[in-house]
Amino acid sequence: MAASMLVRAAQNSRQTWSNCTRYASLENSQWTLCLPAVTTVLPCRTTTRRRDRLPLPKRLYVPDKTRTDQDRQADELTPQNMAHIQESYKEEEESLTQARLCPLKDEPWPRHAWTPESRRTGVLATKIGMMPMWTKTGHRLTITLLQVQDCHVIRYVPVVDSDYPDRKQGLLTLGHRTCSPFYLSEEYLRTFEKAGVPPKRKIAEFKVSKDAAIKPGTPLHAAHFRPGQYVDVYGKSVDKGFQGVMKRHGFKGQPASHGQTKTHRRAGAIGTAGHGRVLPGTKMPGPMGNVVRYTRGLKIWRVNTKHNILYVNGQVPGHNDGWIKVYDSILYKSKHRKKMEDHLGSLPFPTYFEEDEGELEEDLYDDDLFRFDEPSIVFESAEGTKK
Amino acid sequence: MAAFGRVLLRSRQNLCLRWSSSTVEAARPAAATPDITESMQEQKSRRKSRRFISPEFIIPRGMRADFPTKNHVERMDMLRRRAVIDIPEFYVGSILSVLTSDPYAPGSFQQFVGICIKRGGYGLGATFTLRNVINGQGIEICYELYNPTINQVQVLKLQKSVDPHMVYLRDALPEYSTIDFNLAPVQHNPEDPVPVLDTKVILKPPPWYWRWERVELQGIDMEHMKENHLSQKRLDKMDDHRKPWMEFDLMYEYDTTKVEQDVLKDMQYFENVVRRKEETSEKSTEEEET
Amino acid sequence: MRLSLMLLITHGKRQRKLGGGKPQRLNILRRVVTGLVRHERIESTYAQCDEAQFYAEKLIDYAKLGNTNAGAMRIADYWITEKDLIPKLFETLAPRFTNYDGRYCRLHRLPVTTQNTRDMAVLEYKGNPYPSLRPTPKNHPNSIANILVEGLRQDYEKKKIDLKDESAT
């Protein structure tokens, strides 16, 4: 095939492309695998003032740079072998996740009763969207849907070894969202071997009291929570990038006209002559968002036990498909001790086990929530104005 | 590898072309012109074969809405509500009557009749806005389709507007938005194609809600507008805002075939599985009571 | 999951502004797509190739409807600026992809050299007559990894057959 010369397009003299036949193969020219252009990840310096930015997670997949192309080719499996490995892994994964109690064959751990000093575990969930719901009095609610996907207990750190021996709390590590082991490092995979569960995308720790410890490998479900209770939610807020002072700190800026020279969104003064320096912690432009935040006291209106979805009131930090930690609200402690006993005492402790409670209905509703299979709301008396 | 350009763009509803399964045979480009070329017979047979799916079932494109479980669960709720109350087929331009119950007026229903000027949202939060002129005052009420305080939605006159919305009625002469509350419902044979509302609306003098000369809407009487209402400056700038290339920008097309298939599957699942379960559970509770 | 950090920051916006504005962007992409239809493999900047890939594949989808379809002809007439290529699109390219369901193009990124610091790329329709740019993957069935996995596979299949026999009897 003769290498054709550059052709000029009819409509415009500017050339936008050229016919490409001169590369016999890209093998001959030295090229490296081009990853899509990624902007620099937001700086996560551990400053003394901003402690809410978590350090960068360790890379789960670390490519070995000493391997050559020849090594890689030699280790490349034939398509049939590759297909076999992926299929056999799928079966293995299914067998690991089928057990409702725990895949590990040894004895189950003892179950204790709830006490006011107990603290049970939370759950890791994915934010999958938002939708409106209505109460029986016609009041509109904004609901966030959190789906508990493949949540398993990975390990339990006893009180003595945990970071909180004084509070008598151990650490329960949960994993969420099973992922493929083929692109993960050996070190990361080892964390899941002991529990006998497939590797997870995200791991998080929850503080639990000694009587709420759960055996590693146990799956957790959305039915761990029940409608009518309140939860706290913890997640990473939406990343806004590098933002100026008006958006980041709510400064008022300067007027748009009346002689302002190039100053409309600036901070203005950053100190006084008194101390003669800029104090550490002065509000300035910088990275905004992508920071862990708590949202407390969110009511659970509905639980879907089939798809493991929690219908949580209000907004939750982060974007769709982001991870969220959900656990019983600490707001119970400070007020209404009696309410706490009523609420938390009736919840499954240490978690929901199908063997104990039996299969639940597909949808569990709060008493005040309007169910769509009920007839339309009609206000018959003046008392219907209560929200 | 390539993150840009691979997946379909988030559509702008005004300019979104719907390329659904029944129109694959006649790939129509162009701003939404009604089915002029098809004969009556063809239109009738198309309506018969294709089951009507209300637009709020069609999720918009983009990562934000792409969660199959969430969509399934939301659709189940929508179908449950539709099993209780009849939410009829209607379009922008149809005349509807809505009965709502108000907590501040207990014991009676509030009725509002109006012409639907826009439909928005998707899923359970889908809305439609009705407009009417009462005692010389233009009134618009935005209703949520799945709000439980709505007791009845009745289509008095089923007709389809040529434009995706009719917000220009705000700047049009009041006669176009005035609808009698006692309008007798006009019967429509389900097999017949939906009549198209092709009146060209005359606008009041500016200031307007929007610069209507810059937007390509078929429902506005452009000749009258150009002669009477526009200054030379505005007339000169009018053509700058025309976008003839949008017709050919394939990124704005939304092929809803797959979404419609998912919706139909969910509808069948609801009818076969969910409804039966709920009926049997109702029967068992009745038996327990007796 | 966000597909990339860029998409998260741009909040899902996926179009690049090429040539400074909407009509210019489409004009540039039209020329790229026309060149692609003519030569079936072209080299251009990565941004242009990436954006054009989407339109090139959509064009084939429309072309599959046939040249009697008025809508398809209209789209092809707009996108292909050199009109002698329209028959090629309908008669050569569209039939080639009858068994494909999308992904009719391949995009290769070219190395950035000192002579050419701009991100260049090669966009090609699959099934083009030129020799392939990437090395064909060679199978090494006798490498240790393959021999071991082959043994695993045979054991697994034997187990399956044994189980079947047991359940049958």
mmCIF file of N, CA and C in Angstrom, chain A residues 9-18, chain B residues 245 249, chain C residues 16-37 42-53 55-56 78-82 118 123:
data_model
loop_
_atom_site.group_PDB
_atom_site.id
_atom_site.type_symbol
_atom_site.label_atom_id
_atom_site.label_comp_id
_atom_site.label_asym_id
_atom_site.label_seq_id
_atom_site.Cartn_x
_atom_site.Cartn_y
_atom_site.Cartn_z
ATOM 1 N N ALA A 9 -8.436 19.025 2.531
ATOM 2 C CA ALA A 9 -9.894 18.900 2.537
ATOM 3 C C ALA A 9 -10.478 19.978 1.655
ATOM 4 N N ALA A 10 -11.646 19.698 1.070
ATOM 5 C CA ALA A 10 -12.212 20.618 0.093
ATOM 6 C C ALA A 10 -12.618 21.932 0.727
ATOM 7 N N GLN A 11 -13.230 21.866 1.871
ATOM 8 C CA GLN A 11 -13.871 23.079 2.380
ATOM 9 C C GLN A 11 -12.938 24.042 3.072
ATOM 10 N N ASN A 12 -11.908 23.529 3.669
ATOM 11 C CA ASN A 12 -11.075 24.419 4.478
ATOM 12 C C ASN A 12 -9.612 24.121 4.211
ATOM 13 N N SER A 13 -8.802 25.138 4.120
ATOM 14 C CA SER A 13 -7.395 24.881 3.786
ATOM 15 C C SER A 13 -6.624 24.358 4.976
ATOM 16 N N ARG A 14 -7.170 24.540 6.166
ATOM 17 C CA ARG A 14 -6.446 24.069 7.340
ATOM 18 C C ARG A 14 -6.549 22.548 7.416
ATOM 19 N N GLN A 15 -5.441 21.929 7.647
ATOM 20 C CA GLN A 15 -5.448 20.466 7.619
ATOM 21 C C GLN A 15 -5.684 19.920 9.011
ATOM 22 N N THR A 16 -6.624 19.008 9.086
ATOM 23 C CA THR A 16 -6.947 18.486 10.405
ATOM 24 C C THR A 16 -6.431 17.069 10.624
ATOM 25 N N TRP A 17 -6.150 16.353 9.580
ATOM 26 C CA TRP A 17 -5.713 14.968 9.771
ATOM 27 C C TRP A 17 -4.769 14.585 8.651
ATOM 28 N N SER A 18 -4.086 13.518 8.810
ATOM 29 C CA SER A 18 -3.265 12.992 7.728
ATOM 30 C C SER A 18 -3.483 11.500 7.660
ATOM 31 N N TRP B 245 -26.801 23.381 13.018
ATOM 32 C CA TRP B 245 -25.996 22.168 13.124
ATOM 33 C C TRP B 245 -26.517 21.222 14.187
ATOM 34 N N ASP B 249 -25.929 17.056 15.089
ATOM 35 C CA ASP B 249 -24.978 16.699 16.142
ATOM 36 C C ASP B 249 -25.464 15.420 16.798
ATOM 37 N N ARG C 16 -15.503 18.265 24.035
ATOM 38 C CA ARG C 16 -14.381 19.210 24.007
ATOM 39 C C ARG C 16 -14.761 20.365 23.100
ATOM 40 N N LYS C 17 -14.242 21.550 23.407
ATOM 41 C CA LYS C 17 -14.482 22.701 22.532
ATOM 42 C C LYS C 17 -13.363 22.724 21.513
ATOM 43 N N LEU C 18 -13.618 22.262 20.337
ATOM 44 C CA LEU C 18 -12.585 22.272 19.302
ATOM 45 C C LEU C 18 -12.841 23.435 18.379
ATOM 46 N N GLY C 19 -11.837 24.206 18.083
ATOM 47 C CA GLY C 19 -12.008 25.297 17.130
ATOM 48 C C GLY C 19 -12.821 26.457 17.663
ATOM 49 N N GLY C 20 -13.104 26.441 18.932
ATOM 50 C CA GLY C 20 -13.759 27.599 19.546
ATOM 51 C C GLY C 20 -15.224 27.760 19.207
ATOM 52 N N GLY C 21 -16.043 26.823 19.543
ATOM 53 C CA GLY C 21 -17.471 27.015 19.332
ATOM 54 C C GLY C 21 -18.127 25.863 18.616
ATOM 55 N N LYS C 22 -19.457 25.822 18.739
ATOM 56 C CA LYS C 22 -20.189 24.646 18.273
ATOM 57 C C LYS C 22 -20.091 24.385 16.767
ATOM 58 N N PRO C 23 -20.369 25.391 15.906
ATOM 59 C CA PRO C 23 -20.332 25.055 14.480
ATOM 60 C C PRO C 23 -18.926 24.692 14.019
ATOM 61 N N GLN C 24 -17.929 25.391 14.563
ATOM 62 C CA GLN C 24 -16.550 25.094 14.156
ATOM 63 C C GLN C 24 -16.152 23.704 14.591
ATOM 64 N N ARG C 25 -16.617 23.320 15.775
ATOM 65 C CA ARG C 25 -16.269 21.989 16.269
ATOM 66 C C ARG C 25 -16.788 20.927 15.315
ATOM 67 N N LEU C 26 -18.033 21.091 14.897
ATOM 68 C CA LEU C 26 -18.591 20.080 13.999
ATOM 69 C C LEU C 26 -17.925 20.116 12.642
ATOM 70 N N ASN C 27 -17.522 21.296 12.189
ATOM 71 C CA ASN C 27 -16.842 21.361 10.885
ATOM 72 C C ASN C 27 -15.525 20.607 10.918
ATOM 73 N N ILE C 28 -14.783 20.786 12.000
ATOM 74 C CA ILE C 28 -13.512 20.066 12.132
ATOM 75 C C ILE C 28 -13.767 18.567 12.148
ATOM 76 N N LEU C 29 -14.750 18.161 12.929
ATOM 77 C CA LEU C 29 -14.997 16.725 13.053
ATOM 78 C C LEU C 29 -15.534 16.129 11.759
ATOM 79 N N ARG C 30 -16.259 16.943 11.012
ATOM 80 C CA ARG C 30 -16.737 16.467 9.710
ATOM 81 C C ARG C 30 -15.572 16.121 8.798
ATOM 82 N N ARG C 31 -14.573 17.001 8.827
ATOM 83 C CA ARG C 31 -13.423 16.741 7.965
ATOM 84 C C ARG C 31 -12.675 15.512 8.401
ATOM 85 N N VAL C 32 -12.543 15.345 9.700
ATOM 86 C CA VAL C 32 -11.851 14.149 10.206
ATOM 87 C C VAL C 32 -12.607 12.890 9.806
ATOM 88 N N VAL C 33 -13.912 12.932 9.971
ATOM 89 C CA VAL C 33 -14.723 11.746 9.650
ATOM 90 C C VAL C 33 -14.680 11.461 8.154
ATOM 91 N N THR C 34 -14.710 12.528 7.342
ATOM 92 C CA THR C 34 -14.620 12.322 5.890
ATOM 93 C C THR C 34 -13.296 11.663 5.532
ATOM 94 N N GLY C 35 -12.223 12.148 6.137
ATOM 95 C CA GLY C 35 -10.916 11.547 5.875
ATOM 96 C C GLY C 35 -10.876 10.098 6.300
ATOM 97 N N LEU C 36 -11.523 9.822 7.418
ATOM 98 C CA LEU C 36 -11.547 8.451 7.902
ATOM 99 C C LEU C 36 -12.307 7.545 6.945
ATOM 100 N N VAL C 37 -13.401 8.058 6.421
ATOM 101 C CA VAL C 37 -14.185 7.244 5.479
ATOM 102 C C VAL C 37 -13.384 7.005 4.201
ATOM 103 N N ILE C 42 -6.508 7.214 9.770
ATOM 104 C CA ILE C 42 -5.940 8.559 9.703
ATOM 105 C C ILE C 42 -5.228 8.895 10.996
ATOM 106 N N GLU C 43 -4.350 9.884 10.876
ATOM 107 C CA GLU C 43 -3.619 10.340 12.045
ATOM 108 C C GLU C 43 -4.004 11.782 12.314
ATOM 109 N N SER C 44 -4.302 12.100 13.542
ATOM 110 C CA SER C 44 -4.662 13.476 13.883
ATOM 111 C C SER C 44 -4.365 13.668 15.363
ATOM 112 N N THR C 45 -4.738 14.814 15.900
ATOM 113 C CA THR C 45 -4.518 15.021 17.336
ATOM 114 C C THR C 45 -5.455 14.093 18.105
ATOM 115 N N TYR C 46 -5.024 13.755 19.291
ATOM 116 C CA TYR C 46 -5.803 12.826 20.102
ATOM 117 C C TYR C 46 -7.202 13.366 20.380
ATOM 118 N N ALA C 47 -7.286 14.668 20.659
ATOM 119 C CA ALA C 47 -8.592 15.260 20.978
ATOM 120 C C ALA C 47 -9.561 15.117 19.813
ATOM 121 N N GLN C 48 -9.073 15.425 18.606
ATOM 122 C CA GLN C 48 -9.954 15.338 17.436
ATOM 123 C C GLN C 48 -10.349 13.899 17.152
ATOM 124 N N CYS C 49 -9.374 12.993 17.258
ATOM 125 C CA CYS C 49 -9.690 11.582 16.982
ATOM 126 C C CYS C 49 -10.690 11.043 17.984
ATOM 127 N N ASP C 50 -10.504 11.399 19.239
ATOM 128 C CA ASP C 50 -11.381 10.907 20.289
ATOM 129 C C ASP C 50 -12.809 11.378 20.077
ATOM 130 N N GLU C 51 -12.953 12.664 19.739
ATOM 131 C CA GLU C 51 -14.298 13.188 19.509
ATOM 132 C C GLU C 51 -14.896 12.622 18.234
ATOM 133 N N ALA C 52 -14.047 12.500 17.194
ATOM 134 C CA ALA C 52 -14.567 12.006 15.909
ATOM 135 C C ALA C 52 -14.980 10.554 15.986
ATOM 136 N N GLN C 53 -14.351 9.797 16.863
ATOM 137 C CA GLN C 53 -14.656 8.365 16.950
ATOM 138 C C GLN C 53 -16.140 8.135 17.209
ATOM 139 N N TYR C 55 -18.651 10.073 16.479
ATOM 140 C CA TYR C 55 -19.469 10.390 15.305
ATOM 141 C C TYR C 55 -19.264 9.381 14.186
ATOM 142 N N ALA C 56 -18.036 8.898 14.040
ATOM 143 C CA ALA C 56 -17.769 7.909 12.990
ATOM 144 C C ALA C 56 -18.574 6.642 13.237
ATOM 145 N N TYR C 78 -24.564 15.433 5.368
ATOM 146 C CA TYR C 78 -23.959 16.481 6.200
ATOM 147 C C TYR C 78 -22.561 16.096 6.634
ATOM 148 N N TRP C 79 -22.407 14.869 7.112
ATOM 149 C CA TRP C 79 -21.143 14.498 7.731
ATOM 150 C C TRP C 79 -20.031 14.222 6.736
ATOM 151 N N ILE C 80 -20.383 13.782 5.544
ATOM 152 C CA ILE C 80 -19.327 13.495 4.565
ATOM 153 C C ILE C 80 -19.273 14.651 3.591
ATOM 154 N N THR C 81 -18.178 15.391 3.659
ATOM 155 C CA THR C 81 -18.091 16.619 2.867
ATOM 156 C C THR C 81 -17.713 16.335 1.415
ATOM 157 N N GLU C 82 -17.025 15.229 1.179
ATOM 158 C CA GLU C 82 -16.665 14.858 -0.199
ATOM 159 C C GLU C 82 -17.686 13.848 -0.688
ATOM 160 N N ARG C 118 3.059 17.160 20.376
ATOM 161 C CA ARG C 118 1.602 17.188 20.499
ATOM 162 C C ARG C 118 1.068 15.781 20.604
ATOM 163 N N LEU C 123 -6.708 6.954 14.223
ATOM 164 C CA LEU C 123 -8.077 6.443 14.287
ATOM 165 C C LEU C 123 -8.315 5.599 13.053
#
